[in-house]
Amino acid sequence: MKLEAPSVSFAVNGRPVDAQAPLLTRLSVVLREELGLTGTKIGCDAGDCGACTVLLDGEQVCACMIALGQVAGRAVTTVEGLARNGSLSPLQAAFQRHGAAQCGICTPGMLMAAQDLLTRNPAPAEAEVMDALGGVLCRCTGYRKIVEAVLDVAGSGLGETPAAGEAVGARLAKVDGVQKLTGAEVYGADRAPADALWIRALRSPHARARFSIGDLGPLRAAHPGLVALLTARDVPGSNAFGIYPVGKDQPVLAADEVRFRGEAVLLLIGDRNSIESIRDAEVPIDWQPLDPVQGLDAALAKGAPLVQAEKPGNILTEGLVRKGDLAAGFAAADFVAEGAWETSCVEHAYIEPEAGWARREGDRLTVAVTTQTPYMDRDEIAHILGIEKSQVRLIPTACGGGFGGKLDASVQLLLGLAAWTLDRPVRCSYSRPESLASTTKRHPAKITARAGCDAEGRLTAFEFDGDFDTGAYASWGPTVADRVPIHATGPYVVPNVCNRSRAVHSNGPPSGAFRGFGVPQCAFAHEALCDELAARCGLDPLEFRLRNAIRKGDSTATGQVLEASAGLADCLEALKPRWTDARRAAETFNDDAGVLRRGVGLGCMWYGCGNTSISNPSTLRVGIDREGRLTLYNGAVDMGQGANTIMVQICADALGVAADRIVYVMGDTDLTPDAGKSSASRQTFVSGRAAQLAGEDLRAKILRLGNVGDDAVIELGEGEILLRDAGAERRIDLTALTPDDLGDVLSGEGHFDPPTQPLDENGQGVPYATYGFAAQLAEIEVDTELGTIKVRRIVAAHDVGRVINPIQVEGQIHGGIAQGLGMALMEEYLPGVTENLHDYLIPTFGDLPPIETILIEDPEPLGPYGAKGIGEPALIPTAPAIFGAVHQATGLRLRFAPATPYRVRAAIRAARREKGDGHA
Ligand code: FES
Ligand code: FES
């Protein structure tokens, strides 16, 4: 006889509820699955991330760590309980005003932790806020705007409401902000068809092995709730996917060999309890482990096993940029500096693991999934299923962080495969360990580089060799290998260059796209070399960089002459007074310091916006329906970076209406034209320009229809457009016009593909239409006994061309700095070791210092209103700036990231030993 699950009575958001589930069921699951309160998020199920934070009798708890049985008779408050009578609470309003939510996946947890604090302490100090919210992780914001928001809870308003024509440049609050603050936003794991079966992937415990799958009949018989098992044989199209059309090398489900730990080999599909109760050991798989190729040295060793049979020497691809005469450049140098650097494997650690659902209807398939790239997903799903692209509809859910990690297909392929072949709706949510083990990473790198300068400190030559561990499959390895040598000299004028890169296969997890595509790794080298050369020729490090900074009219390493928008020198000039003061203050502190030593460092960067040397188009459409509603069909996925808001602002000004008159559709491949992927800092620049053109196109059509002049004012009414032109009024009756398939009676479209040129065999050409530039200053303190590094302050000066929305730009800079800080000091993914967020550490509230942002506007003529990208530029200079600061503090030139305490301590001791210091 089957026992009924007990019923547990408690209150949620002031209402009594009875939940019928086993007493050990996690409260987070009860709230989400039983009560439909999906505002409570799940990021780890282990008490690490705090995304599930709710109030239990008024105190913050992690709902994933509370069993249903523990809440009997008690009161639970979730994010859905904060707003009153349809109005945001003061705390929610403050979050909206300050841009404290980016992707929003951590926001419910942040709000609940803050609510707990404010109930006890209505006017907390900053340290109290950071302490109270310290258990909730955010990967997007760098925490500073969250702190600002909590401290400003007594403030009022929801941000600026710009008039028509004034949206660009305004501090407009996120157009999708409110739903992130109320818990109404729908992420990948939040909705699915009621009858959806659950999918669980069985994954390899070995980094390299051959395997065979035995008789699955007994497994089916033992688990009646197991509806289907799918293997490589069940993939109806091509069991190979990958970013590039040529060289798709990754199986959806491995056929007989696995190449990294965490690779999927089989799908279990059925009811949730059944598939979760199946132990891996129950599945009849015969593993024959092989020695894995681990790391770059092993992969490049003579006679190393080939990870991919058709890639000799484990070299996936190589990149080269060569200019001038390198030997002559070094011969002309008065000073030469060189070094070797190594960086770790870094995990994206977005707080939302991969999730989504899929359903087949006849010969069409709908997949709703968290993603950065709906159009590539659509095409990839069609490819593996052997069907037409037009048969697949990809609907991006809200995306709880991506940073490049959701540019590769993952759960969407499993969903598409299962829904299509079974003709049943399915859903899947990766666990945190599964997400960490199976998805792409930042390439670990080994770099050697040298640079020379003349007696005046002008760079004469630069040579760079970088090997990037691309793991088992190609993913974005070719992109990294292409982008690295272009950027490796840094944002400086160097007449003689030879930069080489290699993407190297190993049995590590596939390395893919991660905010910077290899450029952050290069920046360690070029910035350290600048510091060393500056020291040798007796120049201040900032002055050295100013002397070499690329300016308008200069030629880059690829021979591209920058015609416009090259604001590095302005960034450095803006930092100069702060730099001088901070360096002096650190020297003074160190004069009589003991164990603690302070330092200040600089990091500079440049970053080409968009794809490298290939077409990179985006199309946006805006339409108006019979009621006078404006809809922006925006394929530029917002993964938290603010694309929804930015596109609306740009389009509104181009059209000449207030931003709040525009609603948007994001990324639905049946409704929105292809805007490409959200990557490479391209959306503001490329899709933003398309949004501007779309707005201008619709405006021109409206003015033409109304027979009025270019300066006419557009006013939207109920079913009509009123046009005011030099004192005259004209009306367009929208109800008299014929709607198109989307219900719009008038529409405008904008298309932009930034002009680039292919590179020749020496890497000469025009790889990008424009570049972002930045300089950051980091002040740090080193505990020379413990080896700990505390970042005390960052000043970030960024040339963004034109600021479309200061809140969004500041938020991107803060978040990039947080990730750069993590890369510098703590983040290192080790397969099988760091597979949850208590092992893999990312920065928390206490790690982020005060950040001052300085926005430089050197307009890019091709960009929308002069704007260019900021997403990746925000991260790149931070780590080199921190490493430079360590040198002033300790005299050490760190060569390995992350600079964890044990590494720093060991380096300090080694240096002391070398100097014969008895304290070593
Ligand atoms: S989901 Fe509960 S702490 Fe992460
Ligand atoms: S806004 Fe905090 S994780 Fe994205």
JSON list of N, CA and C and ligand atoms in Angstrom, two decimals, residues 41-52 62 64, ligand 1:
[
{"chain": "A", "resi": 41, "resn": "LYS", "atom": "N", "xyz": [14.71, 31.27, -5.92]},
{"chain": "A", "resi": 41, "resn": "LYS", "atom": "CA", "xyz": [15.53, 30.64, -6.95]},
{"chain": "A", "resi": 41, "resn": "LYS", "atom": "C", "xyz": [16.43, 29.55, -6.37]},
{"chain": "A", "resi": 42, "resn": "ILE", "atom": "N", "xyz": [16.88, 28.68, -7.25]},
{"chain": "A", "resi": 42, "resn": "ILE", "atom": "CA", "xyz": [17.79, 27.61, -6.82]},
{"chain": "A", "resi": 42, "resn": "ILE", "atom": "C", "xyz": [19.07, 27.72, -7.64]},
{"chain": "A", "resi": 43, "resn": "GLY", "atom": "N", "xyz": [20.16, 28.01, -6.93]},
{"chain": "A", "resi": 43, "resn": "GLY", "atom": "CA", "xyz": [21.44, 28.15, -7.63]},
{"chain": "A", "resi": 43, "resn": "GLY", "atom": "C", "xyz": [22.42, 27.07, -7.29]},
{"chain": "A", "resi": 44, "resn": "CYS", "atom": "N", "xyz": [22.19, 26.36, -6.18]},
{"chain": "A", "resi": 44, "resn": "CYS", "atom": "CA", "xyz": [23.20, 25.37, -5.78]},
{"chain": "A", "resi": 44, "resn": "CYS", "atom": "C", "xyz": [22.63, 24.19, -5.00]},
{"chain": "A", "resi": 45, "resn": "ASP", "atom": "N", "xyz": [21.49, 24.39, -4.32]},
{"chain": "A", "resi": 45, "resn": "ASP", "atom": "CA", "xyz": [20.91, 23.34, -3.49]},
{"chain": "A", "resi": 45, "resn": "ASP", "atom": "C", "xyz": [21.86, 22.86, -2.39]},
{"chain": "A", "resi": 46, "resn": "ALA", "atom": "N", "xyz": [22.75, 23.74, -1.98]},
{"chain": "A", "resi": 46, "resn": "ALA", "atom": "CA", "xyz": [23.74, 23.31, -0.99]},
{"chain": "A", "resi": 46, "resn": "ALA", "atom": "C", "xyz": [24.02, 24.38, 0.06]},
{"chain": "A", "resi": 47, "resn": "GLY", "atom": "N", "xyz": [23.21, 25.42, 0.09]},
{"chain": "A", "resi": 47, "resn": "GLY", "atom": "CA", "xyz": [23.42, 26.45, 1.10]},
{"chain": "A", "resi": 47, "resn": "GLY", "atom": "C", "xyz": [24.57, 27.40, 0.78]},
{"chain": "A", "resi": 48, "resn": "ASP", "atom": "N", "xyz": [25.04, 27.40, -0.46]},
{"chain": "A", "resi": 48, "resn": "ASP", "atom": "CA", "xyz": [26.20, 28.22, -0.80]},
{"chain": "A", "resi": 48, "resn": "ASP", "atom": "C", "xyz": [25.87, 29.57, -1.42]},
{"chain": "A", "resi": 49, "resn": "CYS", "atom": "N", "xyz": [24.82, 29.62, -2.25]},
{"chain": "A", "resi": 49, "resn": "CYS", "atom": "CA", "xyz": [24.62, 30.82, -3.08]},
{"chain": "A", "resi": 49, "resn": "CYS", "atom": "C", "xyz": [23.62, 31.81, -2.50]},
{"chain": "A", "resi": 50, "resn": "GLY", "atom": "N", "xyz": [22.71, 31.34, -1.68]},
{"chain": "A", "resi": 50, "resn": "GLY", "atom": "CA", "xyz": [21.73, 32.24, -1.08]},
{"chain": "A", "resi": 50, "resn": "GLY", "atom": "C", "xyz": [20.61, 32.67, -2.00]},
{"chain": "A", "resi": 51, "resn": "ALA", "atom": "N", "xyz": [20.57, 32.17, -3.24]},
{"chain": "A", "resi": 51, "resn": "ALA", "atom": "CA", "xyz": [19.51, 32.57, -4.17]},
{"chain": "A", "resi": 51, "resn": "ALA", "atom": "C", "xyz": [18.13, 32.16, -3.66]},
{"chain": "A", "resi": 52, "resn": "CYS", "atom": "N", "xyz": [18.11, 31.18, -2.79]},
{"chain": "A", "resi": 52, "resn": "CYS", "atom": "CA", "xyz": [16.83, 30.66, -2.28]},
{"chain": "A", "resi": 52, "resn": "CYS", "atom": "C", "xyz": [16.43, 31.31, -0.96]},
{"chain": "A", "resi": 62, "resn": "CYS", "atom": "N", "xyz": [18.20, 29.80, 4.14]},
{"chain": "A", "resi": 62, "resn": "CYS", "atom": "CA", "xyz": [18.27, 29.23, 2.79]},
{"chain": "A", "resi": 62, "resn": "CYS", "atom": "C", "xyz": [17.17, 28.18, 2.67]},
{"chain": "A", "resi": 64, "resn": "CYS", "atom": "N", "xyz": [16.67, 26.03, 0.54]},
{"chain": "A", "resi": 64, "resn": "CYS", "atom": "CA", "xyz": [17.13, 24.72, 0.09]},
{"chain": "A", "resi": 64, "resn": "CYS", "atom": "C", "xyz": [17.68, 23.88, 1.24]},
{"chain": "B", "resi": 1, "resn": "FES", "atom": "S1", "xyz": [20.01, 27.28, -3.72]},
{"chain": "B", "resi": 1, "resn": "FES", "atom": "FE1", "xyz": [19.93, 27.44, -1.60]},
{"chain": "B", "resi": 1, "resn": "FES", "atom": "S2", "xyz": [21.80, 28.35, -1.07]},
{"chain": "B", "resi": 1, "resn": "FES", "atom": "FE2", "xyz": [21.97, 28.03, -3.22]}
]
